[in-house]
Tab-separated table of C-alpha atoms and ligand atoms in Angstrom:
chain	number	residue	atom	x	y	z
A	292	MET	CA	-11.771	-92.084	66.844
A	293	ARG	CA	-8.060	-91.279	66.690
A	294	LYS	CA	-8.818	-88.122	64.704
A	295	MET	CA	-11.191	-87.027	67.409
A	296	PHE	CA	-8.528	-87.686	70.044
A	297	ARG	CA	-6.019	-85.610	68.075
A	298	PHE	CA	-8.496	-82.741	67.881
A	299	PHE	CA	-8.986	-82.880	71.647
A	300	LEU	CA	-5.241	-83.013	72.158
A	301	HIS	CA	-4.630	-79.866	70.171
A	302	LEU	CA	-7.423	-78.093	71.962
A	303	CYS	CA	-5.962	-79.226	75.243
A	304	VAL	CA	-2.586	-77.777	74.293
A	305	ILE	CA	-4.073	-74.397	73.509
A	306	LEU	CA	-6.017	-74.309	76.742
A	307	ALA	CA	-3.050	-75.666	78.669
A	308	ALA	CA	-0.775	-72.934	77.384
A	309	SER	CA	-3.263	-70.388	78.624
A	310	ALA	CA	-3.567	-72.103	82.010
A	311	ALA	CA	0.195	-72.379	82.411
A	312	THR	CA	0.706	-68.661	81.962
A	313	THR	CA	-2.126	-67.599	84.227
A	314	GLY	CA	-1.816	-70.357	86.843
A	315	ILE	CA	-5.559	-70.940	86.875
A	316	SER	CA	-7.307	-74.055	88.088
A	317	ASN	CA	-10.713	-74.627	86.569
A	318	GLY	CA	-11.985	-77.435	88.680
A	319	GLN	CA	-12.288	-78.976	92.086
A	320	VAL	CA	-10.186	-81.975	91.069
A	321	LEU	CA	-6.548	-80.970	91.304
A	322	ILE	CA	-3.136	-82.492	90.729
A	323	ASN	CA	-2.151	-82.974	94.372
A	324	GLU	CA	1.225	-84.735	94.451
A	325	TYR	CA	3.578	-86.464	92.027
A	326	MET	CA	6.826	-88.429	91.971
A	327	PRO	CA	8.898	-87.782	88.827
A	328	ASP	CA	12.035	-89.731	89.802
A	329	PRO	CA	11.271	-92.726	92.011
A	330	ALA	CA	14.101	-94.644	93.638
A	331	ARG	CA	12.085	-97.469	95.188
A	332	ASP	CA	9.198	-99.837	94.553
A	333	TRP	CA	6.349	-97.336	94.940
A	334	ASP	CA	3.745	-99.360	93.016
A	335	GLY	CA	4.351	-102.409	95.203
A	336	ASP	CA	4.970	-104.940	92.430
A	337	GLY	CA	8.106	-106.227	94.135
A	338	GLU	CA	10.733	-104.471	92.047
A	339	TYR	CA	12.039	-101.010	91.352
A	340	ASN	CA	11.516	-99.611	87.860
A	341	TYR	CA	12.226	-95.980	86.928
A	342	ARG	CA	9.109	-95.836	84.768
A	343	ASN	CA	6.586	-98.072	86.521
A	344	ASP	CA	7.204	-96.525	89.950
A	345	GLU	CA	6.501	-92.922	88.960
A	346	TRP	CA	3.147	-91.697	90.235
A	347	VAL	CA	0.646	-88.850	90.081
A	348	GLU	CA	-2.054	-88.230	92.677
A	349	ILE	CA	-5.223	-86.197	92.223
A	350	LEU	CA	-7.519	-84.807	94.948
A	351	ASN	CA	-11.178	-83.784	95.059
A	352	THR	CA	-11.125	-80.462	96.917
A	353	GLY	CA	-14.866	-79.824	96.505
A	354	ASP	CA	-18.027	-80.779	98.397
A	355	LEU	CA	-19.491	-83.097	95.759
A	356	SER	CA	-18.447	-86.469	94.374
A	357	ILE	CA	-16.956	-86.218	90.900
A	358	ASP	CA	-17.351	-88.710	88.058
A	359	LEU	CA	-13.801	-89.078	86.756
A	360	THR	CA	-14.903	-90.282	83.325
A	361	GLY	CA	-13.150	-88.088	80.763
A	362	PHE	CA	-10.410	-86.901	83.127
A	363	LEU	CA	-7.127	-87.464	81.284
A	364	LEU	CA	-3.476	-86.895	82.149
A	365	ARG	CA	-0.644	-85.940	79.898
A	366	ASP	CA	2.907	-84.632	80.305
A	367	GLY	CA	4.715	-81.893	78.401
A	368	GLY	CA	6.583	-82.164	75.106
A	369	ASP	CA	6.098	-81.627	71.418
A	370	GLN	CA	4.500	-85.012	70.803
A	371	ILE	CA	1.379	-84.747	72.864
A	372	LEU	CA	-0.196	-87.973	73.968
A	373	TRP	CA	-2.580	-88.957	76.705
A	374	ARG	CA	-0.848	-91.004	79.380
A	375	TYR	CA	-3.823	-92.084	81.486
A	376	GLY	CA	-7.609	-91.831	81.657
A	377	PHE	CA	-9.312	-91.928	85.046
A	378	SER	CA	-12.622	-93.635	85.774
A	379	GLY	CA	-15.019	-94.107	88.677
A	380	GLU	CA	-16.108	-91.670	91.370
A	381	LEU	CA	-13.922	-89.457	93.543
A	382	ALA	CA	-15.561	-88.479	96.824
A	383	PRO	CA	-14.941	-85.102	98.504
A	384	GLY	CA	-11.526	-85.073	100.168
A	385	GLU	CA	-10.572	-88.343	98.461
A	386	THR	CA	-7.378	-88.912	96.498
A	387	ARG	CA	-6.605	-91.209	93.570
A	388	VAL	CA	-3.115	-92.247	92.591
A	389	VAL	CA	-1.976	-93.539	89.212
A	390	TYR	CA	1.381	-95.288	88.939
A	391	GLY	CA	3.532	-95.547	85.859
A	392	SER	CA	2.562	-99.224	85.617
A	393	ASP	CA	-1.134	-98.234	85.554
A	394	ALA	CA	-0.397	-95.723	82.808
A	395	LEU	CA	1.408	-98.371	80.750
A	396	ALA	CA	-1.563	-100.730	81.010
A	397	TRP	CA	-3.957	-97.915	80.054
A	398	GLU	CA	-1.804	-96.926	77.056
A	399	GLU	CA	-1.748	-100.538	75.866
A	400	SER	CA	-5.519	-100.827	76.186
A	401	ASN	CA	-6.197	-97.538	74.390
A	402	GLY	CA	-3.700	-97.754	71.534
A	403	PHE	CA	-1.210	-95.126	72.746
A	404	PRO	CA	2.596	-95.553	72.780
A	405	ARG	CA	3.849	-97.261	75.950
A	406	TYR	CA	5.668	-94.529	77.852
A	407	GLY	CA	3.949	-94.727	81.230
A	408	LEU	CA	3.537	-91.296	82.828
A	409	SER	CA	6.788	-90.075	81.208
A	410	LEU	CA	7.747	-87.598	83.935
A	411	ASN	CA	11.159	-86.356	82.829
A	412	ASN	CA	13.625	-86.187	85.702
A	413	ALA	CA	15.227	-83.007	84.378
A	414	GLY	CA	11.871	-81.226	84.380
A	415	ASP	CA	8.470	-81.609	82.771
A	416	GLU	CA	4.852	-80.495	82.911
A	417	LEU	CA	1.643	-82.213	83.907
A	418	PHE	CA	-1.812	-81.437	82.549
A	419	LEU	CA	-5.067	-82.767	83.973
A	420	CYS	CA	-7.756	-82.304	81.332
A	421	HIS	CA	-11.496	-82.997	81.302
A	422	VAL	CA	-12.891	-84.080	77.964
A	423	VAL	CA	-16.674	-83.787	77.629
A	424	GLU	CA	-17.987	-84.489	74.152
A	425	ALA	CA	-16.324	-81.881	71.887
A	426	GLU	CA	-14.981	-79.772	74.743
A	427	THR	CA	-11.653	-80.181	76.492
A	428	LEU	CA	-10.899	-78.193	79.611
A	429	VAL	CA	-7.554	-77.975	81.327
A	430	VAL	CA	-8.518	-78.625	84.923
A	431	ASP	CA	-5.090	-78.205	86.481
A	432	THR	CA	-1.436	-77.939	85.547
A	433	ALA	CA	1.874	-78.456	87.298
A	434	ALA	CA	5.443	-77.841	86.180
A	435	PHE	CA	8.658	-78.941	87.822
A	436	GLY	CA	12.429	-78.734	87.488
A	437	ARG	CA	15.328	-80.861	88.616
A	438	SER	CA	14.742	-80.654	92.381
A	439	ALA	CA	12.334	-83.595	92.596
A	440	VAL	CA	14.849	-86.403	92.171
A	441	ASP	CA	15.403	-89.753	93.884
A	442	ASP	CA	12.231	-90.241	95.921
A	443	ARG	CA	11.330	-86.586	96.399
A	444	SER	CA	7.683	-85.905	95.538
A	445	ILE	CA	6.169	-82.494	94.845
A	446	GLY	CA	2.853	-81.884	96.528
A	447	ARG	CA	0.341	-79.303	97.669
A	448	THR	CA	0.449	-78.522	101.361
A	449	VAL	CA	-2.605	-79.297	103.481
A	450	ALA	CA	-2.608	-75.813	104.997
A	451	ASP	CA	-2.877	-74.156	101.572
A	452	VAL	CA	-3.460	-76.127	98.371
A	453	GLY	CA	-1.975	-73.195	96.453
A	454	VAL	CA	1.405	-73.737	98.099
A	455	TRP	CA	3.668	-76.503	96.830
A	456	ALA	CA	6.529	-78.189	98.665
A	457	ILE	CA	8.968	-81.009	98.074
A	458	PHE	CA	8.224	-83.972	100.312
A	459	ASP	CA	11.815	-84.946	100.942
A	460	ALA	CA	11.912	-87.153	104.035
A	461	TRP	CA	13.603	-89.976	102.101
A	462	ASN	CA	16.130	-87.703	100.399
A	463	PRO	CA	16.525	-84.336	102.155
A	464	CYS	CA	16.759	-81.321	99.896
A	465	PRO	CA	19.642	-78.866	99.852
A	466	ASP	CA	18.762	-75.174	100.184
A	467	SER	CA	18.656	-74.901	96.397
A	468	CYS	CA	15.493	-77.035	96.065
A	469	SER	CA	12.564	-75.301	94.425
A	470	PRO	CA	9.986	-75.465	95.897
A	471	ALA	CA	11.622	-75.921	99.294
A	472	GLY	CA	11.725	-79.291	101.045
A	473	ASN	CA	9.426	-79.791	104.048
A	474	GLY	CA	10.925	-82.941	105.566
A	475	CYS	CA	7.685	-84.895	105.032
A	476	ILE	CA	7.078	-88.369	103.646
A	477	PRO	CA	5.554	-88.666	100.146
A	478	THR	CA	1.985	-90.012	100.402
A	479	PRO	CA	0.700	-91.646	97.196
A	480	GLY	CA	-3.049	-92.217	97.535
A	481	GLU	CA	-3.368	-90.325	100.832
A	482	VAL	CA	-3.936	-86.673	101.658
A	483	ASN	CA	-0.690	-84.767	102.101
A	484	ASN	CA	-0.584	-84.853	105.867
A	485	CYS	CA	2.913	-83.940	106.851
A	486	THR	CA	4.545	-86.863	108.608
A	487	THR	CA	8.251	-86.759	109.195
A	488	ALA	CA	10.297	-89.880	108.538
A	489	LEU	CA	9.424	-92.697	110.944
A	490	ALA	CA	12.580	-94.584	110.120
A	491	GLU	CA	15.696	-92.857	108.900
A	492	ARG	CA	16.947	-94.163	105.604
A	493	SER	CA	20.417	-93.289	104.469
A	494	TRP	CA	21.158	-91.789	101.080
A	495	GLY	CA	23.384	-94.804	100.403
A	496	SER	CA	20.560	-97.280	100.882
A	497	ILE	CA	18.320	-95.296	98.523
A	498	LYS	CA	21.004	-95.398	95.853
A	499	MET	CA	21.330	-99.172	96.333
A	500	ILE	CA	17.606	-99.613	95.749
A	501	LYS	CA	17.832	-97.567	92.572
A	502	ARG	CA	20.682	-99.626	91.157
A	503	ARG	CA	18.712	-102.871	91.295
B	14	CA	CA1	11.045	-90.022	85.613
B	15	CA	CA1	7.676	-101.254	91.250
B	16	CA	CA1	7.736	-86.503	79.522
B	17	CA	CA1	-0.549	-87.590	98.812
């Protein structure tokens, strides 16, 4: 079984490299938003953890429900490992979010090293793959740099899913952010409707949360 997984992984890498250079998306399920460097308790377990509170959200942009069996996530790096396997149905327009804590539990259950989502703060890549029998397709990819730090998510905009922005309401971006900040609140598990901050939160208070 592990040999089969390794075969799929290598295939995924080859296909991913191709997708990364061409920017293609092969499916109607897309990576929609992600939080590489959380600074608060995003998974709601009562405490902040740099690993458990990372998250990745996917979105069904099509007109049909999708069976998520065989949809797998991984990050970049030389040692390529699956971080999470989705399951269940995703209705049209529906999102699904996976937190770092979910990824840890999945890795434990499936015999993979316990890294969670492993979204490197200095920059990383994300690959959403669909494994069907002997075939592995890269459904979508995303790559990011250092701009998405301390509670800034990167997400597709509702107006155009091909346009990415940094949702930086909790930690406003300087002009150097890439992609640019849009002043909106990150929305794990919800479509990326742009809502500006309802309650201002100072940079100092965010740092205090992160130090806990
Ligand atoms: Ca991280
Ligand atoms: Ca937490
Ligand atoms: Ca990583
Ligand atoms: Ca969202």
